[in-house]
XYZ file of N, CA and C in Angstrom:
807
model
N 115.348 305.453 238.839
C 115.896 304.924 237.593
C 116.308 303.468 237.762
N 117.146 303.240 239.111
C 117.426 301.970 238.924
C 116.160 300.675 239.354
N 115.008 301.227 239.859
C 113.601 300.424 240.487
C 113.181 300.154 238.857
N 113.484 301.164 238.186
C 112.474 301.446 236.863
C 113.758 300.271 235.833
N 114.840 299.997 235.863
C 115.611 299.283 235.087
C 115.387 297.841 235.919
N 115.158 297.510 236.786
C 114.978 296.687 237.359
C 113.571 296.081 237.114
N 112.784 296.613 236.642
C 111.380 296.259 236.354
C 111.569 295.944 234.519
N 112.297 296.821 234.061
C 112.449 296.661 232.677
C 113.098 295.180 232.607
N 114.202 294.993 233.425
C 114.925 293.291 233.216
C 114.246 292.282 233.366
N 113.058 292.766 234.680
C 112.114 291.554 234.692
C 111.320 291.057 233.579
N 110.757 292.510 233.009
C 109.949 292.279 231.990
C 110.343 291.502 230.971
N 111.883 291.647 230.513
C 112.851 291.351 229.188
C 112.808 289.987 229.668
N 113.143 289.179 230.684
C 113.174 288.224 231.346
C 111.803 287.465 231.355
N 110.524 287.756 231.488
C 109.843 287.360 231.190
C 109.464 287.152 229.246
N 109.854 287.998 228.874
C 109.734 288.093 227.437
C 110.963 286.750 226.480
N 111.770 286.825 227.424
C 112.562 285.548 227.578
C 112.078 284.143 227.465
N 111.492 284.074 228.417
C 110.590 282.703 229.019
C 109.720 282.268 228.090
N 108.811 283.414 227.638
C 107.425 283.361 226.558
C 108.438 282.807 225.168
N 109.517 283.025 224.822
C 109.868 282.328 223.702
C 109.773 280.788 224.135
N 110.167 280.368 224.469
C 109.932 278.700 225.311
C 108.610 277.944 224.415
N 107.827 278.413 224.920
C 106.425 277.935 224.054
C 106.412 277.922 222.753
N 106.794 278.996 221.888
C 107.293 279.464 220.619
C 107.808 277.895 219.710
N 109.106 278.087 220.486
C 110.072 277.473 220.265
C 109.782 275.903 220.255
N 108.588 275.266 221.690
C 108.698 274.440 221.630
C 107.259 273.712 220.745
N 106.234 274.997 220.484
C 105.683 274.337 219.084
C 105.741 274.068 217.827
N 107.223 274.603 217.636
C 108.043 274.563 216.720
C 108.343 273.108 216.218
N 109.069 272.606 217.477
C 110.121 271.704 217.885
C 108.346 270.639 218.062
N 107.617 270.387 218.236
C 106.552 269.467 218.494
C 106.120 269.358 216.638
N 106.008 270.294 216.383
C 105.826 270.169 214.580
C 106.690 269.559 213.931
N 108.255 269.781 213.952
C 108.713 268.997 213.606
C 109.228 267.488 214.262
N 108.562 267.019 214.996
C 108.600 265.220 215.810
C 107.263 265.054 215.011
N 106.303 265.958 214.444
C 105.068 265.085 214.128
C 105.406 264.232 212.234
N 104.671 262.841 211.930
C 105.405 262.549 210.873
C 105.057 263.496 209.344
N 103.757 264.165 209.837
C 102.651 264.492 208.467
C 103.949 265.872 208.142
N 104.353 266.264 209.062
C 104.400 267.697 209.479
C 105.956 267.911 209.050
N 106.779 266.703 209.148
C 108.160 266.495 208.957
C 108.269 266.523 207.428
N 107.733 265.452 206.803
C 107.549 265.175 205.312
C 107.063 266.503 204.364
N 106.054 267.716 205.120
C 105.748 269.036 204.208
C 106.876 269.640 204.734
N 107.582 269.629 205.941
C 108.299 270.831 205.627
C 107.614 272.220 205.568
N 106.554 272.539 206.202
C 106.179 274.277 205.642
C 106.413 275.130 207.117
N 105.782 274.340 207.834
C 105.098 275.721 209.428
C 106.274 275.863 210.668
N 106.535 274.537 210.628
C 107.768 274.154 211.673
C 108.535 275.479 211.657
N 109.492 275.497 210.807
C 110.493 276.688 210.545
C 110.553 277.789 210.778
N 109.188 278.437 210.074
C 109.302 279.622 210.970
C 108.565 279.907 212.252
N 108.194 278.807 212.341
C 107.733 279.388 213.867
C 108.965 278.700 215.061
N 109.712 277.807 214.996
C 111.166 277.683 215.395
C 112.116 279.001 215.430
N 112.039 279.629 213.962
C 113.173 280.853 213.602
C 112.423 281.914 214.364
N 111.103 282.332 214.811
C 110.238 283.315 215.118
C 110.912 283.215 216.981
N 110.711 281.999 217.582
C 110.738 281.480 218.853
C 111.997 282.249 219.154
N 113.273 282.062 218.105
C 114.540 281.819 218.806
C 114.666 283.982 218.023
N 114.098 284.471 217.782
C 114.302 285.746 217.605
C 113.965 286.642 218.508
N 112.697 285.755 218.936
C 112.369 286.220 220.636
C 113.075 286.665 221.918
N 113.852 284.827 221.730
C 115.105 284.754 222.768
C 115.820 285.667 222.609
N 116.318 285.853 221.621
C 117.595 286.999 221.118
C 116.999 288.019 221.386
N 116.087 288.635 221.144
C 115.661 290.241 221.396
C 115.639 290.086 222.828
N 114.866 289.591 223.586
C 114.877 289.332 225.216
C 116.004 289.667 226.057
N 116.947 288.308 225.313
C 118.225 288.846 226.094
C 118.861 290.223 225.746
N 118.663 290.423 224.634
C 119.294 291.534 224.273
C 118.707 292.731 225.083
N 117.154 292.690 225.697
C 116.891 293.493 226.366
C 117.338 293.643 227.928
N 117.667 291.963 228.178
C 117.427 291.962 229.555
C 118.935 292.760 229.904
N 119.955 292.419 228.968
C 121.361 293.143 229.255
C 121.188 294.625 228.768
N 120.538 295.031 228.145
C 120.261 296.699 228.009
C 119.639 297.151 229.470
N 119.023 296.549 230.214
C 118.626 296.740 231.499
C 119.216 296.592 232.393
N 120.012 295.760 232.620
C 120.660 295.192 233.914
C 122.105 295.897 233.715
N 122.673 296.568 232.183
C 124.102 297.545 232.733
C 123.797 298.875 232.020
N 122.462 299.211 231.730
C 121.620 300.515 231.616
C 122.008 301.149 230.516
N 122.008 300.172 229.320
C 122.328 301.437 227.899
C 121.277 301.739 227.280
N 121.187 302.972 227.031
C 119.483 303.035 226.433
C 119.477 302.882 225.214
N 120.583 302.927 224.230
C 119.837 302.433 222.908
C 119.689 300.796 222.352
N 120.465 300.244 223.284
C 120.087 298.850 223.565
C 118.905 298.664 223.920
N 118.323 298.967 224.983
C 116.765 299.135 225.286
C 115.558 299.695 223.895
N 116.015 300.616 223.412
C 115.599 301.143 222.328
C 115.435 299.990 221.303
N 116.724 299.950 220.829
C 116.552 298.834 220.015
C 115.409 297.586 220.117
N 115.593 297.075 221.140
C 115.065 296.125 222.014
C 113.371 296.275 221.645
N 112.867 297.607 222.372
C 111.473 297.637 221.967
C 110.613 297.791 220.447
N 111.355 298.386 219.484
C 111.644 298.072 218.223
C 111.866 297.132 217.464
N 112.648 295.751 218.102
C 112.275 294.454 217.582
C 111.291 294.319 218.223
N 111.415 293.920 218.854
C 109.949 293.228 219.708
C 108.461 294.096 219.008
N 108.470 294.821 218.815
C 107.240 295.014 218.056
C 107.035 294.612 216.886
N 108.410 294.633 216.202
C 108.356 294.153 214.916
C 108.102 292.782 215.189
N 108.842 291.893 215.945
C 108.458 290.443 215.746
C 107.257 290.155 216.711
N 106.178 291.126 217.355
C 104.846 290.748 217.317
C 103.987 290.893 216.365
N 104.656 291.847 215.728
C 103.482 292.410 214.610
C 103.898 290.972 213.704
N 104.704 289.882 213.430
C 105.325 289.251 212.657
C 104.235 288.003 212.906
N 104.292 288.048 214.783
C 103.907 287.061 215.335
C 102.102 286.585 215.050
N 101.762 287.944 215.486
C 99.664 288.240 215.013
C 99.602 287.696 213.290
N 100.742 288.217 212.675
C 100.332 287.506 211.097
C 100.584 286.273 211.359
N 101.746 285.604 211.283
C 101.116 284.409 211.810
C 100.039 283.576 212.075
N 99.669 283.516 213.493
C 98.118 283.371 213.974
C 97.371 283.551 212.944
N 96.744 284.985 212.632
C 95.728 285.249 211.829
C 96.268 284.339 210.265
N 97.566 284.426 209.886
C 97.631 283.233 208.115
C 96.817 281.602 209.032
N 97.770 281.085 210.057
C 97.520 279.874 210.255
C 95.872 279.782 210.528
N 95.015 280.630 211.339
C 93.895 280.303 211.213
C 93.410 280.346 209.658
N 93.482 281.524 208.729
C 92.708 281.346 207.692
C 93.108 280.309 206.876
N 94.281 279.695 207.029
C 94.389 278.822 206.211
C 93.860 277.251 206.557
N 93.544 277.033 207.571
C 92.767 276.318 208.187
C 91.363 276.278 208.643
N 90.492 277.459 208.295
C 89.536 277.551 208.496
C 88.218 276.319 207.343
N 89.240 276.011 206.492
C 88.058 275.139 205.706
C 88.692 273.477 206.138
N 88.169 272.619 205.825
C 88.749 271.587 205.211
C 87.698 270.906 206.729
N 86.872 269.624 206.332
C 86.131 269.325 207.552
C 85.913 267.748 206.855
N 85.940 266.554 207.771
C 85.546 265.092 207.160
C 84.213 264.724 207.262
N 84.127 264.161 206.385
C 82.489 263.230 206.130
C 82.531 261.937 206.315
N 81.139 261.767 206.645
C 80.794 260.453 207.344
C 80.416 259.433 206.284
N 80.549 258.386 206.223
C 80.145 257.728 205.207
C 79.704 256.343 206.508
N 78.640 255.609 205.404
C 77.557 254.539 205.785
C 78.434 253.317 206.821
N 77.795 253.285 207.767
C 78.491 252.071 208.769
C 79.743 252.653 208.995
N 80.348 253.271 209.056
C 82.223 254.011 208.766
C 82.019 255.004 210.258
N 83.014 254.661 211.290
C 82.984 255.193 212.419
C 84.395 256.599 212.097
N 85.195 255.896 211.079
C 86.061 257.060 211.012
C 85.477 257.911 209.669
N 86.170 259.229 209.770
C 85.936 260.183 208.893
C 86.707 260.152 207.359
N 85.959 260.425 206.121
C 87.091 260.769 205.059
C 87.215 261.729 204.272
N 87.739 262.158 203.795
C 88.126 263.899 203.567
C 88.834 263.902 201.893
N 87.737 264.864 201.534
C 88.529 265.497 200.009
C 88.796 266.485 199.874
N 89.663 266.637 199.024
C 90.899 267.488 198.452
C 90.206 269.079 198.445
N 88.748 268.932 197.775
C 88.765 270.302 197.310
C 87.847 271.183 198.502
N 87.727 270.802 199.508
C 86.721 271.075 201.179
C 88.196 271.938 201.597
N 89.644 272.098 200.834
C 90.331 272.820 201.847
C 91.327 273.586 201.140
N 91.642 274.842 202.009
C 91.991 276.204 200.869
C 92.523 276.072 200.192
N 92.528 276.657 199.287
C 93.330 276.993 198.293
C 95.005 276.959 198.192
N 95.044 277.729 199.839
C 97.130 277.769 199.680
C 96.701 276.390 199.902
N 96.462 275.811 200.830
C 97.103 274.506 201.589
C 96.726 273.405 200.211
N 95.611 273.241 199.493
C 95.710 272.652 198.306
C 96.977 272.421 197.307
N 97.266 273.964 197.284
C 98.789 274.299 195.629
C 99.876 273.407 196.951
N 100.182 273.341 197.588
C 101.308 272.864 198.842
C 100.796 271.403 198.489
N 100.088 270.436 197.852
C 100.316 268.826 197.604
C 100.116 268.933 196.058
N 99.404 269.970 195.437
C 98.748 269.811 194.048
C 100.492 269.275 193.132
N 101.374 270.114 193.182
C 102.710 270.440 192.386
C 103.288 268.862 192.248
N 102.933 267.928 191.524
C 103.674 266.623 191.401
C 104.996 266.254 191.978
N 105.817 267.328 191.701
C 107.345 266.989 192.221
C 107.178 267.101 193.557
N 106.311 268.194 194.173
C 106.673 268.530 195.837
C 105.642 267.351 196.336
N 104.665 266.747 195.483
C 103.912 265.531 196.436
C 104.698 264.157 196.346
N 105.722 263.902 194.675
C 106.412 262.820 195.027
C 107.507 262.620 195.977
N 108.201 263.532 196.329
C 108.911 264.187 197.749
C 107.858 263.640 198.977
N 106.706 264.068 199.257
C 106.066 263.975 200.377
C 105.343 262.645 200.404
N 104.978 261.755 199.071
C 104.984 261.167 199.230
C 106.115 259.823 199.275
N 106.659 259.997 198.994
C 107.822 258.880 199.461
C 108.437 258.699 200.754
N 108.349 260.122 201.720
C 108.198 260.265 202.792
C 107.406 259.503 203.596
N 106.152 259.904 203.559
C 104.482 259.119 203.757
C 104.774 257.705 203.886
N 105.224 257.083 202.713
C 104.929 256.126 202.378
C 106.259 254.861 203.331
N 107.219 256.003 203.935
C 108.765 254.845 204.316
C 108.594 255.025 206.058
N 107.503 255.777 206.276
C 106.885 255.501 207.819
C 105.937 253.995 207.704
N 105.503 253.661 209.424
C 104.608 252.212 209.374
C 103.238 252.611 209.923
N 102.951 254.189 209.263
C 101.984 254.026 209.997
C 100.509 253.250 209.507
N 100.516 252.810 208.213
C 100.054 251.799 207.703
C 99.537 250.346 208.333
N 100.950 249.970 208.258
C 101.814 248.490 208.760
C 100.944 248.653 210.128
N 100.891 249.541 210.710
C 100.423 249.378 212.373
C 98.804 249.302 212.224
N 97.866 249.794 211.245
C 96.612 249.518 211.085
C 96.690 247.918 210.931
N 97.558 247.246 210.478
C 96.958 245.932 210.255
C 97.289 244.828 211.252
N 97.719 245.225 212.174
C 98.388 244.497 213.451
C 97.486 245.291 214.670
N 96.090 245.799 214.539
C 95.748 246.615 215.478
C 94.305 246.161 215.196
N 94.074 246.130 213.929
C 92.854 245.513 212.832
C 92.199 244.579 212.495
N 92.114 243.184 212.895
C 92.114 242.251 212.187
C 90.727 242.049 211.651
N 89.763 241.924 211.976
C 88.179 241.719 211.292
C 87.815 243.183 210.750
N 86.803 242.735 209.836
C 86.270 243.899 209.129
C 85.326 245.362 210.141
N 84.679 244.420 211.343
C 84.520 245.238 211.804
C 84.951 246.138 212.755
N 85.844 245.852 213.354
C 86.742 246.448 214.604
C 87.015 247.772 213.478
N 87.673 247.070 212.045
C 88.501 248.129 211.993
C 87.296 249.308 211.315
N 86.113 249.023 210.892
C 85.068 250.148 210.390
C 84.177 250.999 211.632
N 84.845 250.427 212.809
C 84.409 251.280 214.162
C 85.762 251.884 214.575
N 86.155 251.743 214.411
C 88.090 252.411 214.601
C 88.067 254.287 214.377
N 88.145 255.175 215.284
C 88.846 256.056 214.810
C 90.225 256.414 214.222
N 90.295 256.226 212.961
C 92.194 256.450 212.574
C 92.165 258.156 212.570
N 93.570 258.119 212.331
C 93.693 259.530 211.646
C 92.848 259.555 209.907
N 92.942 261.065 210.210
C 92.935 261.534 209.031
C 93.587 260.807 207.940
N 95.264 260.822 207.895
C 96.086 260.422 206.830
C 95.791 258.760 206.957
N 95.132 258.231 207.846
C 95.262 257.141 207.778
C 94.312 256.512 207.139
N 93.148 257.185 207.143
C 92.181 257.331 206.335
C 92.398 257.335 204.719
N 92.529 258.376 204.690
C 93.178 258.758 203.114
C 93.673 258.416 202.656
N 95.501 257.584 203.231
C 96.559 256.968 202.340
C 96.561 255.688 202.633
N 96.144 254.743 203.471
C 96.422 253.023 203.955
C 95.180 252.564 203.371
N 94.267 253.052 202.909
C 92.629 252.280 202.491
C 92.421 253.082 201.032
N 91.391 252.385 200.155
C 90.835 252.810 199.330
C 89.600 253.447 199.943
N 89.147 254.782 199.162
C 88.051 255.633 199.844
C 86.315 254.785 199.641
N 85.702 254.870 201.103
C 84.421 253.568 201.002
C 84.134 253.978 199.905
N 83.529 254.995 199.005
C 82.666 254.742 197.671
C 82.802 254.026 197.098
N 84.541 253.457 196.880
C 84.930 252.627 195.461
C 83.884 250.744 195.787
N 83.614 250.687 196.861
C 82.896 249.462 197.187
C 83.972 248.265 197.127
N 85.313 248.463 197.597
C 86.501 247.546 198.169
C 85.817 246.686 199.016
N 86.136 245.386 198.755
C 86.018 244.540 199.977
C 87.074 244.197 200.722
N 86.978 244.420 202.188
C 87.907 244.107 203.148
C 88.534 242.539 203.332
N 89.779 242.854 203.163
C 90.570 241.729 203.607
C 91.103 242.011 205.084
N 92.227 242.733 204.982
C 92.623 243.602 206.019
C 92.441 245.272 205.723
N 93.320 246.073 206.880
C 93.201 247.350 206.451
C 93.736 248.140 205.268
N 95.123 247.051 204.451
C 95.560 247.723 204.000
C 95.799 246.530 202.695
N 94.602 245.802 202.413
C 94.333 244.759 201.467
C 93.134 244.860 201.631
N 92.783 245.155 199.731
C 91.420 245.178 199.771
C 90.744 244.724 198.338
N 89.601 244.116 198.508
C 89.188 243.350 197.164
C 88.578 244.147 196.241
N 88.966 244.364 194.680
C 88.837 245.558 193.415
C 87.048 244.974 193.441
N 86.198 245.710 193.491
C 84.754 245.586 192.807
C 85.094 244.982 191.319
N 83.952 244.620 190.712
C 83.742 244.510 189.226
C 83.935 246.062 188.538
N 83.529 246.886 189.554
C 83.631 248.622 188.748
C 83.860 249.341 189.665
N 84.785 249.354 189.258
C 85.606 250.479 190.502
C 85.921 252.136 190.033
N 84.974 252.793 188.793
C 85.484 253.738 188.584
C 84.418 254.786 188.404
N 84.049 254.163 190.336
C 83.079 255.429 190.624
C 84.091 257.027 191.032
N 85.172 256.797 191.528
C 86.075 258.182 191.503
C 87.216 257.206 191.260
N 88.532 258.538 190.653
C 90.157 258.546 190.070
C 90.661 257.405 190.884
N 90.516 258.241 192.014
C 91.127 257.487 193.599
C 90.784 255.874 193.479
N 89.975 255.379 193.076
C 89.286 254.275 192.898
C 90.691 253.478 192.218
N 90.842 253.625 191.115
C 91.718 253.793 190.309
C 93.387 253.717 190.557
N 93.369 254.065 191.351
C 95.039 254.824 192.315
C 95.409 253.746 193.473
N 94.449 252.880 193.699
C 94.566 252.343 195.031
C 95.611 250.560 194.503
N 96.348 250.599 195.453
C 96.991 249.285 195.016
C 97.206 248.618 195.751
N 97.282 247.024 196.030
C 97.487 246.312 197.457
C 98.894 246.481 197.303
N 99.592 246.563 196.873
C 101.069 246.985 196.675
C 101.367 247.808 198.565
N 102.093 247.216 199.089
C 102.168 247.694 200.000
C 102.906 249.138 200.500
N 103.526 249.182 199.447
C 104.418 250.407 199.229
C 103.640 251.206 198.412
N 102.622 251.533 198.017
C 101.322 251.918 197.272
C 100.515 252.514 197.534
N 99.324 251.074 198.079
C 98.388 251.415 198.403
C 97.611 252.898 197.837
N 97.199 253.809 198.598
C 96.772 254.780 198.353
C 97.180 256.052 198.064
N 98.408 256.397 198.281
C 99.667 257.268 198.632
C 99.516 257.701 197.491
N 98.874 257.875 196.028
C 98.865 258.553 195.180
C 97.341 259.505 194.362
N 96.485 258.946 195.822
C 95.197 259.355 195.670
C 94.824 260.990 196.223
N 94.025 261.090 195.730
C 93.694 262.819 196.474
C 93.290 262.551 198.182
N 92.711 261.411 197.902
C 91.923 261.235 199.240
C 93.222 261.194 200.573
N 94.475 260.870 199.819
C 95.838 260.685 200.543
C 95.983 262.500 200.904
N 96.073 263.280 199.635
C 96.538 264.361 200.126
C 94.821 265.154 200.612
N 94.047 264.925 200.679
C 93.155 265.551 201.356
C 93.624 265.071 203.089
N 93.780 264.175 203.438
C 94.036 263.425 204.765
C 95.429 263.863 205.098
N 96.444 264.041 204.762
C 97.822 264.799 204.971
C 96.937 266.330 205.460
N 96.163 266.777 204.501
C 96.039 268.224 205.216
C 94.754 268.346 206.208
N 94.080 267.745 206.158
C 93.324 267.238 207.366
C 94.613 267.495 209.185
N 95.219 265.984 208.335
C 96.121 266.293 209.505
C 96.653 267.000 210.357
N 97.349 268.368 208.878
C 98.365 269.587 208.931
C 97.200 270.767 209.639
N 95.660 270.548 209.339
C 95.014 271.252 210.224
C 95.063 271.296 211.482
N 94.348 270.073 212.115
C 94.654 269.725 213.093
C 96.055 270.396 213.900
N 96.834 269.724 213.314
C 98.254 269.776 214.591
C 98.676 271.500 214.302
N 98.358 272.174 213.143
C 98.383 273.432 213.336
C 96.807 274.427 213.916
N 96.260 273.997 214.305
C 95.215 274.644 214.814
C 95.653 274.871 216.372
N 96.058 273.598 216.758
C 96.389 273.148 218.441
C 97.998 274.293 218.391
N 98.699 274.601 217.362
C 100.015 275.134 217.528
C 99.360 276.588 217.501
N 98.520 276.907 216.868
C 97.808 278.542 216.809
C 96.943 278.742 217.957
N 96.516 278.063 218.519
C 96.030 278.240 220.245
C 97.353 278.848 221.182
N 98.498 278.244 220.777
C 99.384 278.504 221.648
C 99.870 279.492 221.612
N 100.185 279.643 219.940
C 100.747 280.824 219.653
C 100.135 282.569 220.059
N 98.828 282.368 220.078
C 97.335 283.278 219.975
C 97.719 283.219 221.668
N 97.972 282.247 222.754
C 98.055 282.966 224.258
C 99.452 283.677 224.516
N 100.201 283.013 223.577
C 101.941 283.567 223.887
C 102.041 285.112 223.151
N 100.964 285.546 222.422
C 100.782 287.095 221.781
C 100.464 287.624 222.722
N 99.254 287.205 222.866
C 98.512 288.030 224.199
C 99.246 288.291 225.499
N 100.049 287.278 226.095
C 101.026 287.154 227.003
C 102.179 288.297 226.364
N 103.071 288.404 225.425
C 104.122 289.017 224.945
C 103.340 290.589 224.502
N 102.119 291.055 224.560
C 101.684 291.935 224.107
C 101.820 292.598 225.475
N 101.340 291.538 225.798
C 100.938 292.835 227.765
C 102.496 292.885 228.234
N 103.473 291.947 228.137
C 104.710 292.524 228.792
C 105.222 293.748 227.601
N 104.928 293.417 226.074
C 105.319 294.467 226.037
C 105.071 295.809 226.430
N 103.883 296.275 226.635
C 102.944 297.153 227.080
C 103.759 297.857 228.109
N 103.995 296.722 229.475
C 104.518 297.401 230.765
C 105.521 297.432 230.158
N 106.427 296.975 229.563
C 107.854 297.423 229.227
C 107.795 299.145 228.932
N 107.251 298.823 227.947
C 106.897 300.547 227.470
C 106.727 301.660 228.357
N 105.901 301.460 229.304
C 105.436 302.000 230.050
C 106.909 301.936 231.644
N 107.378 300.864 231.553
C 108.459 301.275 232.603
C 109.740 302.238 232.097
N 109.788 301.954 230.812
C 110.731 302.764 229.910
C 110.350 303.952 229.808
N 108.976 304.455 229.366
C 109.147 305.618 229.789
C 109.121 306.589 231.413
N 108.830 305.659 232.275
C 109.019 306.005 233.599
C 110.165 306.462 233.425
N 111.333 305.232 233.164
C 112.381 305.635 233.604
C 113.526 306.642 232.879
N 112.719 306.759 231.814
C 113.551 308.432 231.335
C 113.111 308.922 231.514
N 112.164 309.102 232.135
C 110.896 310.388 232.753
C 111.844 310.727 234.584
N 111.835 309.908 235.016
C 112.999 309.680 236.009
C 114.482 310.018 235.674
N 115.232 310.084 234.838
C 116.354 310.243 234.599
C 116.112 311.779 234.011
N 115.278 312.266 233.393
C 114.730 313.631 232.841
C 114.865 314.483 234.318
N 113.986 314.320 234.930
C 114.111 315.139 236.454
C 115.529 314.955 236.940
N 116.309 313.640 237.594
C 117.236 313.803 238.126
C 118.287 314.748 237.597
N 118.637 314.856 236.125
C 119.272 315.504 235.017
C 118.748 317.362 235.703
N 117.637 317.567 235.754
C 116.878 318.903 236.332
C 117.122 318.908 237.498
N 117.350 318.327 238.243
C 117.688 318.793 239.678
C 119.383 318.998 239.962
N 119.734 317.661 239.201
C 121.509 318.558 239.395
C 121.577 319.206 238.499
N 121.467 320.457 237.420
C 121.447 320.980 237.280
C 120.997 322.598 237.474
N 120.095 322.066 238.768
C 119.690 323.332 239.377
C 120.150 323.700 240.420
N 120.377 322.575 240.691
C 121.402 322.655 242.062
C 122.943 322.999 242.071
């Protein structure tokens, strides 16, 4: 019983540790800027991380001064917050499974529209009030300001990989046929109303593009990205938290299977 509680603490203890990762792709989502300004993924996968911790410890002390419905308890969250954890994963992939950039003529970076990406992640910029929120956000970072101090001729900056958002919100999209000044000054065609976006774009520096689709297609571009790389992690820390739970299970029932006999022998004795 006590080899078999001793294996259970390790396990809880390891189940411990695996929140760490959780927690700290949490905590990496919210330092990113795209990711700060929506406000959506950060949170619960932060609140998911630190429920971990708590069930863990809560197991590792059901083990180490041997109460079993503490233990009980214990394996009962923990399933619940894997089963919590696999939805997760499986929402963040499907909701990321669309949304991909196109190449346009002489253009080394990519640019991305609105309607190439799902549906949820679309209604999350479509709602005016929740994009003038995100965009005013967007717009009081430099990550702009830093294209044009990085930029200076037309061509450096049309061989340039930017981001996504940088794409989308600091430039007018190539179709409109802008001529380059800098990256984030650009000369109106005679007809510029080959698309809306065309339309939307302002040398206004506080402007610029930040009200174009091509802005919120490139925000979720982004939000793909840095959540795809957070669902890799999450998808090994399941698999990892699945198999300790497994042996947990399996030492738990050892060890009332063990406490079952000892119970039968002093009693027969």
């Amino acid at each position: 019983m006590a080899l078999s509680n001793n294996v259970i603490g390790a396990i809880n203890f390891v189940a411990m540790l695996l929140s760490i990762p959780i927690i700290g792709a949490g905590i990496w989502l919210a330092t990113e800027p795209d990711n700060s300004c929506v406000k959506i993924l950060q949170w619960p996968v932060i609140i998911l991380g630190i429920l971990f911790l708590v069930v863990g410890i809560a197991g590792f002390v059901g083990a180490f001064w041997r109460i079993p419905w503490l233990l009980i308890s214990y394996l009962i969250a923990m399933l619940v917050l894997i089963v919590l954890l696999a939805a997760l994963v499986v929402f963040i992939y499907m909701v990321t499974i669309k949304g991909s950039g196109h190449l346009e003529p002489s253009r080394s970076y990519l640019e991305y529209h609105l309607d190439d990406f799902s549906g949820w992640l679309r209604r999350r910029v479509r709602s005016p009030w929740k994009w003038d929120r995100i965009r005013s956000c967007l717009s009081s970072t430099n990550m702009c300001g830093e294209l044009n101090q990085s930029y200076r001729m037309a061509q450096d900056f049309f061989n340039a990989h930017i981001s996504p958002l940088e794409s989308g919100c600091c430039k007018p999209p190539t179709q409109c046929g802008y001529t380059f000044v800098n990256p984030t000054y650009w000369i109106s065609p005679i007809n510029n109303a080959a698309d809306m976006d065309c339309l939307q774009w302002s040398n206004d520096q506080t402007q610029l593009c930040f009200n174009c689709d091509s802005c919120k297609a490139g925000l979720l571009a982004n939000l793909k990205k840095e959540w795809r790389r957070t669902d890799i992690i999450l998808l090994i820390t399941l698999v990892a938290l699945i198999s300790v739970y497994l042996i947990g299970c399996c030492a738990f029932r050892n060890a009332k299977t063990e406490d079952l006999f000892r119970k039968y022998k002093q009693g027969y004795t």
